[in-house]
XYZ file of C-alpha atoms in Angstrom:
465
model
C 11.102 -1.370 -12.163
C 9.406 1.965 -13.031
C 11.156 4.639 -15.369
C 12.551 6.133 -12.418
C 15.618 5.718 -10.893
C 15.014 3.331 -7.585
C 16.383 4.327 -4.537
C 19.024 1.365 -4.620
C 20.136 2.588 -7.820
C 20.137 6.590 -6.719
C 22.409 5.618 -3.850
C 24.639 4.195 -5.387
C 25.017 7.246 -7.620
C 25.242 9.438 -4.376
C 28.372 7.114 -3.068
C 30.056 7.019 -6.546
C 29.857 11.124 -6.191
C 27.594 11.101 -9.182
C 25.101 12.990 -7.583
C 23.486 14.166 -4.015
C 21.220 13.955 -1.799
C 20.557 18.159 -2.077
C 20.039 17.492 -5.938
C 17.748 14.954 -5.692
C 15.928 16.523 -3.207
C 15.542 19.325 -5.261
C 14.172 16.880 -8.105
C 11.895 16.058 -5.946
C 10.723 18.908 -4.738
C 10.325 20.345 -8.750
C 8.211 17.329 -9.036
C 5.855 17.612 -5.874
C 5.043 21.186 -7.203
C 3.606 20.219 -10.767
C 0.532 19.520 -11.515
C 1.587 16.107 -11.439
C 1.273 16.351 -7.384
C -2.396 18.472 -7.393
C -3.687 16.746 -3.848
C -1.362 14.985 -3.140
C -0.025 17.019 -0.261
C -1.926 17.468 3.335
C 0.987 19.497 4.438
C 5.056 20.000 3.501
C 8.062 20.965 4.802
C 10.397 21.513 1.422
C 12.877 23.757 3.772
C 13.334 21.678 6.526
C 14.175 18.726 4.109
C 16.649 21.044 1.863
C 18.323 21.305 5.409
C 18.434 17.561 6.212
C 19.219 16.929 2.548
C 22.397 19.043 3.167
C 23.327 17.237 6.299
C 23.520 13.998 4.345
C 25.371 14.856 1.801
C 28.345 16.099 4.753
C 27.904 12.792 5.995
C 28.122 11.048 2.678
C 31.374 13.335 1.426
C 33.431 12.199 4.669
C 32.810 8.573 4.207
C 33.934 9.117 0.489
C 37.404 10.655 2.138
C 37.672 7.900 4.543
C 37.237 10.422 7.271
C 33.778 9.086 8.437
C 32.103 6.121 8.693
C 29.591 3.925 6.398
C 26.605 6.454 5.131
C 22.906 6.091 6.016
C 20.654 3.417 4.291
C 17.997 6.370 3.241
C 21.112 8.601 2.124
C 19.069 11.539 2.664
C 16.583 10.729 0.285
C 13.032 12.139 -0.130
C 9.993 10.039 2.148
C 6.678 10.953 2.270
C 4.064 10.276 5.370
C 0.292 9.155 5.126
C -1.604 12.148 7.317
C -2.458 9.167 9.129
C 0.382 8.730 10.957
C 1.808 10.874 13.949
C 4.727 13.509 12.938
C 6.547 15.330 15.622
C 4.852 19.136 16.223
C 1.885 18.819 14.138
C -1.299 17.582 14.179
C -2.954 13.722 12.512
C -5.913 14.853 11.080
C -5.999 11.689 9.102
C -7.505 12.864 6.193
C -10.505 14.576 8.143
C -12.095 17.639 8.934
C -13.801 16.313 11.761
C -9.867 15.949 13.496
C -9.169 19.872 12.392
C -8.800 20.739 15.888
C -6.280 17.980 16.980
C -3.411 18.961 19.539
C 0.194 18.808 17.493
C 1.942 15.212 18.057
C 4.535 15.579 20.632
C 6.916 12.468 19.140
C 6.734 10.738 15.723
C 5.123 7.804 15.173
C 7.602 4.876 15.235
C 7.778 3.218 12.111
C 8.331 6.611 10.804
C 11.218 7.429 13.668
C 12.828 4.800 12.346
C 12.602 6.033 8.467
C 14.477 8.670 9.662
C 16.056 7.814 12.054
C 18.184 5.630 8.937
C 18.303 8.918 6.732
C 14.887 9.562 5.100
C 14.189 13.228 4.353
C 9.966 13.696 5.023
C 9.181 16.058 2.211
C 5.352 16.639 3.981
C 2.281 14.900 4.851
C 0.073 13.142 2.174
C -3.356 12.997 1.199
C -6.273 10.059 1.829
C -9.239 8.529 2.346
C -10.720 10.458 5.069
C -10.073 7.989 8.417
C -8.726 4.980 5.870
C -12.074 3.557 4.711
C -12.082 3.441 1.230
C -9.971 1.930 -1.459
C -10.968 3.930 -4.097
C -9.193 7.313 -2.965
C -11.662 9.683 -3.374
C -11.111 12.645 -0.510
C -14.142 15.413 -0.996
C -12.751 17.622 1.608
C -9.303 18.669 0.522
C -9.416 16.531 -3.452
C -8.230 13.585 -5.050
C -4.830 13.134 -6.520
C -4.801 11.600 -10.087
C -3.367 8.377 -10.199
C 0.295 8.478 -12.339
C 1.744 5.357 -14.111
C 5.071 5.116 -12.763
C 5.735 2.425 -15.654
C 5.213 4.948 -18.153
C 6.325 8.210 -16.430
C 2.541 9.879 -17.589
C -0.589 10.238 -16.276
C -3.128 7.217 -16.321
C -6.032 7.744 -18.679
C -6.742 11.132 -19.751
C -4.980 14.401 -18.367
C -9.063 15.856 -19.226
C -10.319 12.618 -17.484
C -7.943 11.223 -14.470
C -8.369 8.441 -13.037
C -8.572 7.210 -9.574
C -5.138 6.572 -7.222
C -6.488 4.084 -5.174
C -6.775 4.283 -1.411
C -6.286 4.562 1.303
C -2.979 5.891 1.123
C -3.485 7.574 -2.594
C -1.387 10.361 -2.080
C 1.596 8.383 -0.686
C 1.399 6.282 -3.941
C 0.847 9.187 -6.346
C 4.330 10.924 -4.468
C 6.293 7.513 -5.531
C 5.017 7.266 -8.773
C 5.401 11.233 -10.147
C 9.412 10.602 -8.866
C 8.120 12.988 -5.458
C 9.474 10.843 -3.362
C 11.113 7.049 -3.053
C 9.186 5.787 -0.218
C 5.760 6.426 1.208
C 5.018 5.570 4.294
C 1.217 4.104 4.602
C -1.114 1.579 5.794
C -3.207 -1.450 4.918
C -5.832 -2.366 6.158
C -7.815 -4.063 3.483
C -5.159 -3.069 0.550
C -4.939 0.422 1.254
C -1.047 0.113 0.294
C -1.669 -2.471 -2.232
C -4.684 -1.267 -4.118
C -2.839 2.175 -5.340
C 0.617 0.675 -5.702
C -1.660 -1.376 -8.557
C -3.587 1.633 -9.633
C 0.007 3.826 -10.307
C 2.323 0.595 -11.335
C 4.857 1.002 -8.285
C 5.248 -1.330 -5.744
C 3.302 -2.146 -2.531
C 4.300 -4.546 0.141
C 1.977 -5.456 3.107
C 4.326 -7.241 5.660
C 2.626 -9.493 8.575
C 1.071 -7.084 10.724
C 2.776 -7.428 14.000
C 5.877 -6.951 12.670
C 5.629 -3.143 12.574
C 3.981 -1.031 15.219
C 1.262 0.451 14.546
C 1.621 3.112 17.299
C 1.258 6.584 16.592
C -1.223 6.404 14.042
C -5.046 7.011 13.821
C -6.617 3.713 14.296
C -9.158 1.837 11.507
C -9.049 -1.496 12.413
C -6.881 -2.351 15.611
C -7.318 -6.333 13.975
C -6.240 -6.101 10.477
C -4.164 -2.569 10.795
C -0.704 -2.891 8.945
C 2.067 -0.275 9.081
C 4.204 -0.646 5.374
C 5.130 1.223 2.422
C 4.887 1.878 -1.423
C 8.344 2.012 -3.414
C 9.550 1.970 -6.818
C 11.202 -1.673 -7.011
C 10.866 -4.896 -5.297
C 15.201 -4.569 -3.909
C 13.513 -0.787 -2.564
C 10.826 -2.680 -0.419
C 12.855 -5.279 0.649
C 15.226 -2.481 2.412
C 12.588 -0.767 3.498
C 10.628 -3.279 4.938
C 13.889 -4.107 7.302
C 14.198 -0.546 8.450
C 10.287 -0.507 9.282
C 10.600 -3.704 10.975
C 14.156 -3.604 12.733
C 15.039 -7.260 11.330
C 17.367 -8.249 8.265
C 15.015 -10.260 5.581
C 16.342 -13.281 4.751
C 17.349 -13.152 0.939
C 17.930 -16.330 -0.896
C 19.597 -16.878 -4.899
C 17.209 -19.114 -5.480
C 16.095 -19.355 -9.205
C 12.226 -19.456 -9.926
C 11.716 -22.488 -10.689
C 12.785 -23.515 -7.087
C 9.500 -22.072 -5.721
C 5.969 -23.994 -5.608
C 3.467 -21.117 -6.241
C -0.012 -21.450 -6.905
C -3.160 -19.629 -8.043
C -6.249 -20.116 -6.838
C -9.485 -19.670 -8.695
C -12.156 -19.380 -5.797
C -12.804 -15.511 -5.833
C -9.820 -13.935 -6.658
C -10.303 -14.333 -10.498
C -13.688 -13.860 -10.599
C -14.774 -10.641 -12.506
C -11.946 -9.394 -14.032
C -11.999 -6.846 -16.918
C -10.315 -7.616 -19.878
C -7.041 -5.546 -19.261
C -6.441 -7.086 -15.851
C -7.223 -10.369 -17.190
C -4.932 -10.243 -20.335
C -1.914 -9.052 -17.625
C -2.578 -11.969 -15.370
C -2.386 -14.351 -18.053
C 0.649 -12.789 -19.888
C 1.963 -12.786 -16.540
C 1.909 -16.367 -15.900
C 2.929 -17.314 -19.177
C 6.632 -15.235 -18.803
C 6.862 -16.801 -15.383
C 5.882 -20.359 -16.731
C 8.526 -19.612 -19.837
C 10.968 -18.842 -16.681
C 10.630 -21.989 -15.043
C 7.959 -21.397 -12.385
C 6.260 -24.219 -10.847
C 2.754 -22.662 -11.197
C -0.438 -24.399 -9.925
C -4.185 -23.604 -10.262
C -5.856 -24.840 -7.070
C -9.705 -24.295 -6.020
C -8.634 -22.583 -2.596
C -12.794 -23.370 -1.709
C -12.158 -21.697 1.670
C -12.065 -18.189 -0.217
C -15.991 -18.736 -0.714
C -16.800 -18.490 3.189
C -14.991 -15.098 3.737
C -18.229 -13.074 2.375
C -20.805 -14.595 4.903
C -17.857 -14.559 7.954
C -18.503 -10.610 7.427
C -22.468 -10.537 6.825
C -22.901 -8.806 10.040
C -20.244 -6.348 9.731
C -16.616 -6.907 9.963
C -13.666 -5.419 12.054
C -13.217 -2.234 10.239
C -16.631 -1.837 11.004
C -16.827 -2.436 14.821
C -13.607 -1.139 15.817
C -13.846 2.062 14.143
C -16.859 2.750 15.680
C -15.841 2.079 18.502
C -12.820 4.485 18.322
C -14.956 6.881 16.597
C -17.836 7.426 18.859
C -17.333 10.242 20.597
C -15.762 12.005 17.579
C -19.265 11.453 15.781
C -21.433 12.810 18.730
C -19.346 15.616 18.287
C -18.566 16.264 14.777
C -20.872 13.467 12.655
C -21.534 16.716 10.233
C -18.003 16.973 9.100
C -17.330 13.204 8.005
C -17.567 12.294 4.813
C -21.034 11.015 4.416
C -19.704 7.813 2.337
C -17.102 7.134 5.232
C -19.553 7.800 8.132
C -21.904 5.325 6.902
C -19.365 2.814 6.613
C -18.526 3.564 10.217
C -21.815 3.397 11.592
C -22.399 0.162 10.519
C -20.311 -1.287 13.409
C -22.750 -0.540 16.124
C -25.342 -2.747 14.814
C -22.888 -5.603 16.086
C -23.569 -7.228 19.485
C -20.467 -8.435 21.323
C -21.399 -12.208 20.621
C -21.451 -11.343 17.202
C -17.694 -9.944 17.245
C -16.503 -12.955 19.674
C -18.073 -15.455 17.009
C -16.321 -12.826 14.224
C -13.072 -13.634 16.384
C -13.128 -17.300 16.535
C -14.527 -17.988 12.638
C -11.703 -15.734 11.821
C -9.432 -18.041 13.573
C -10.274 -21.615 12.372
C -10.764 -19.893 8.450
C -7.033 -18.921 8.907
C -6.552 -22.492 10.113
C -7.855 -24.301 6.992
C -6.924 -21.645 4.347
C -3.183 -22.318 5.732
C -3.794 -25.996 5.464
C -4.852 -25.808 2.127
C -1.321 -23.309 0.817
C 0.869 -25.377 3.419
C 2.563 -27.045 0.287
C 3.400 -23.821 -1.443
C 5.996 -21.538 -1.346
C 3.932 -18.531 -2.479
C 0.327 -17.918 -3.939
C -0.556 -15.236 -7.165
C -3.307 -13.466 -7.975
C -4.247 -10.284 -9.680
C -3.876 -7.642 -6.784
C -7.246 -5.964 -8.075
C -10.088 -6.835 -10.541
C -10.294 -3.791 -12.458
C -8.346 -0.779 -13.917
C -8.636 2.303 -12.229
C -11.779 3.883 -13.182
C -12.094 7.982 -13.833
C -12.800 9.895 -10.616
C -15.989 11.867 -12.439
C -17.593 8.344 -12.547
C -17.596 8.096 -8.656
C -16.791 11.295 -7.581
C -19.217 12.454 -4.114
C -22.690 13.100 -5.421
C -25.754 10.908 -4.480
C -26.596 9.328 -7.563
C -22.713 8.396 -8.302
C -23.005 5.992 -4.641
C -24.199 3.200 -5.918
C -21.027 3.239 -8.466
C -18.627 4.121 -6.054
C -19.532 0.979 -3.718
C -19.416 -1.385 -6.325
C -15.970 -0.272 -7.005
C -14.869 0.242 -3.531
C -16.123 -3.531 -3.012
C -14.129 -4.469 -6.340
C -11.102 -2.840 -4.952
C -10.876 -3.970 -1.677
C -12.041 -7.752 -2.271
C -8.641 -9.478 -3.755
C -6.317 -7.806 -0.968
C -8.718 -7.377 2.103
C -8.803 -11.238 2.016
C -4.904 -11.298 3.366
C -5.535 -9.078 6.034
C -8.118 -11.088 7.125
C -5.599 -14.181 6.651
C -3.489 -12.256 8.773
C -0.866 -12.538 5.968
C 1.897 -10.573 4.049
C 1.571 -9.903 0.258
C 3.528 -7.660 -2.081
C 1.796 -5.794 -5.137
C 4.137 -5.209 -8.468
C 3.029 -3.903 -11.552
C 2.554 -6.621 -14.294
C 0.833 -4.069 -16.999
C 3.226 -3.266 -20.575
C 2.956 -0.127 -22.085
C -0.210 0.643 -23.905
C -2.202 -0.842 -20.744
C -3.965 0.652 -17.793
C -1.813 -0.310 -14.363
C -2.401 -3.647 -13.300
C -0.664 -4.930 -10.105
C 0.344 -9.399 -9.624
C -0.012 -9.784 -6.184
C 2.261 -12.742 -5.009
C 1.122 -13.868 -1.248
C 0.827 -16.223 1.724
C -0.063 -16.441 5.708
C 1.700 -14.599 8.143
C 5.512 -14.256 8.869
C 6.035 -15.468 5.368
C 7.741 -12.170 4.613
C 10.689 -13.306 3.489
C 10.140 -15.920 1.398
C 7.160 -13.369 -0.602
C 9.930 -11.251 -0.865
C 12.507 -13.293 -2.595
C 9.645 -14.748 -5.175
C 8.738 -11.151 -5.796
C 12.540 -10.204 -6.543
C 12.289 -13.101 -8.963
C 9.574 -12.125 -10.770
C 9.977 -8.883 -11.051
C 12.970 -9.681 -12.880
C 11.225 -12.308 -14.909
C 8.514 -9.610 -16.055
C 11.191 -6.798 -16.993
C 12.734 -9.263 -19.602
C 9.628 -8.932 -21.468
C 8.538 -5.549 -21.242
């Protein structure tokens, strides 16, 4: 659990009459207006929320009287919105110039209808990888946030040298972290929720993809694309993931050493820098000292997942394929990093995306074969630490560096989408460290049981810290 107060813990505080939601709204609000929030926000709507803020605090002073009935799950609490995703009278840009002239959104997108719809105050829109295709952050039209170690309540790296958020949804993360905001609302398609819940040492959880509709967003890849959301503790995403998916999660007592997990050494461990690698390890020892049942398995079927995609995969050839016309149009306002990425999808013939379709298939087929005996799998959620933003910032000669570290970022998590699985990023990093996120995981609708290891060991790894 970060240094901040989770929203389990803050509404508890608003139904004891220890606080409200108007007060914590305007803590929030302080917050989104420092320096710790510089590009973070696309667009915001501080008196609208001050408004909404107010209502829930009526609500929440006539069930303390008896005179009303059981409060809101959200309370009124602060949510922020990836500018990917449709909000009710204003335009989705996602993240783009090349969308600048977008007609306004007549309804919200769902998944965030429903935020509210339970009591979540949007505070505004937040900032990302132009059209989602990047997991490093970086946004050269409107900036990049700094990431922000929630563990610590500071700024990761240098203040003179900041360091990257992660992406796609780097904003959202960098509003949970700073204490902006208790949810934000995101993405993932190949760790774009994950990757900068690691990178600013909050929580991430990627539920199985169908669970959550995707409606109402700007598509990436209409395959792997996951609705979910960043919070502060694992209890947080649990609630959250049953408001974004209408369904009550399953929670189980359970102790630790109930669960079979494993850890699989095919491709997920390979290249990691010391600091992740010294977490990992320390990780599994406090679990091991906790009772876990941990495994090391090959997991061989990890090592056909690069050539499946040699001809381009299905962020690729779906994006294109949504972005066509926009590029006829606009090509000059993309991000030249993002367009390329993009244009790679129509080099790829139809029979290559039907073969794509069925290899897909049968490699989920095996890889669940090979994890049907465990409960849950671990792995480091990313490779490396978050790098500084100068050393891949947009520039020609900084490309080569920013691929390589896109590639880094994206390999450990994009392999679930692809698995068409659910996974759940916590930080595992002690003070004195760089972020580092355990990502605990299996195949899809495995939610629950992800979940309830994840509650586990995030309590297991608070002992120690």
């Amino acid at each position: 659990m970060t240094t901040l107060p989770d929203l389990h813990s803050t509404r508890q505080a608003i139904r004891h009459g220890e606080t409200s939601a108007s007060n914590e709204l305007e803590r929030a609000i302080t917050v989104a207006e420092s320096p710790a929030c510089a590009h973070v926000w696309r667009q915001t709507r501080f008196d609208a929320a001050r408004g909404e803020a107010a209502l829930a605090d009526d609500a929440s002073a006539t069930t303390r009287s008896g005179t009303g009935v059981v409060g809101q799950p959200l309370a009124g609490l602060a949510i922020t919105v990836k500018d990917l995703f449709d909000v009710a009278g204003q335009p989705t840009p996602a993240g783009s110039l090349a969308l600048a002239d977008a007609p306004a959104a007549s309804l919200d997108a769902p998944a965030l209808a429903r935020l509210r719809a339970a009591g979540g105050v949007l505070l505004g829109r937040t900032n990302m990888v132009e059209f989602a295709f990047s997991g490093v952050g970086i946004n050269p039209h409107f900036g990049t946030p700094a990431a922000w170690d929630a563990q610590t309540g500071a700024a990761v790296g240098s203040p003179h040298a900041p360091h990257v958020p992660g992406g796609s949804s780097s904003g959202a993360a960098v509003s949970v972290a700073t204490g902006a905001a208790f949810i934000g609302r995101g993405s993932d398609t190949g760790g774009s929720i994950r990757i900068p819940a690691a990178l600013n040492g909050i929580v991430g959880f990627k539920n199985t993809a169908r669970l959550v509709p995707t409606t109402g967003a700007v598509p990436l890849s209409t395959t792997l694309d996951t609705a979910c959301a960043m919070t502060r503790s694992v209890r947080d995403a649990v609630l959250v993931h049953e408001i974004l998916s209408a369904r009550t999660v399953v929670q189980s007592q359970a102790p630790l050493a109930s669960y079979r997990l494993a850890v699989p050494a095919t491709t997920f461990l390979d290249g990691l820098d010391d600091t992740v690698a010294r977490a990992f390890e320390r990780s599994l020892q406090v679990l091991r000292a906790a009772g876990a049942h941990i495994e090391e398995i090959p997991l061989a079927e990890m090592a056909e997942l690069a050539d499946m995609q040699t001809r381009a995969g299905f962020s690729a050839v779906e994006s294109f394929a949504w972005h066509r016309p926009l590029l006829a149009q606009h090509a000059a306002r993309y991000d030249p990093r993002v367009r390329s990425r993009i244009e790679r999808g129509a080099t790829m013939l139809a029979a290559d995306y039907a073969e794509l379709v069925q290899t897909r298939a049968a490699w989920i087929k095996r890889m669940l074969a090979a994890l049907n005996r465990f409960d849950a799998v671990l792995s480091p959620t990313v490779p490396i630490v978050a790098p500084t933003i100068a050393s891949i910032a947009p520039g020609a000669e900084r490309d080569e560096a920013f691929f390589r570290t896109n590639n880094l970022l994206l390999r450990n998590p994009s392999a679930i989408n692809m698995l068409d699985g659910c996974a759940l990023s916590l930080p595992c990093h002690v003070p004195g460290e760089l972020p580092v996120g355990l990502m605990v995981w299996h195949g899809a609708l495995h939610d629950d049981t992800v979940l309830n290891v994840s509650l586990q060991i995030e309590q297991a790894l608070n002992t120690t810290k």
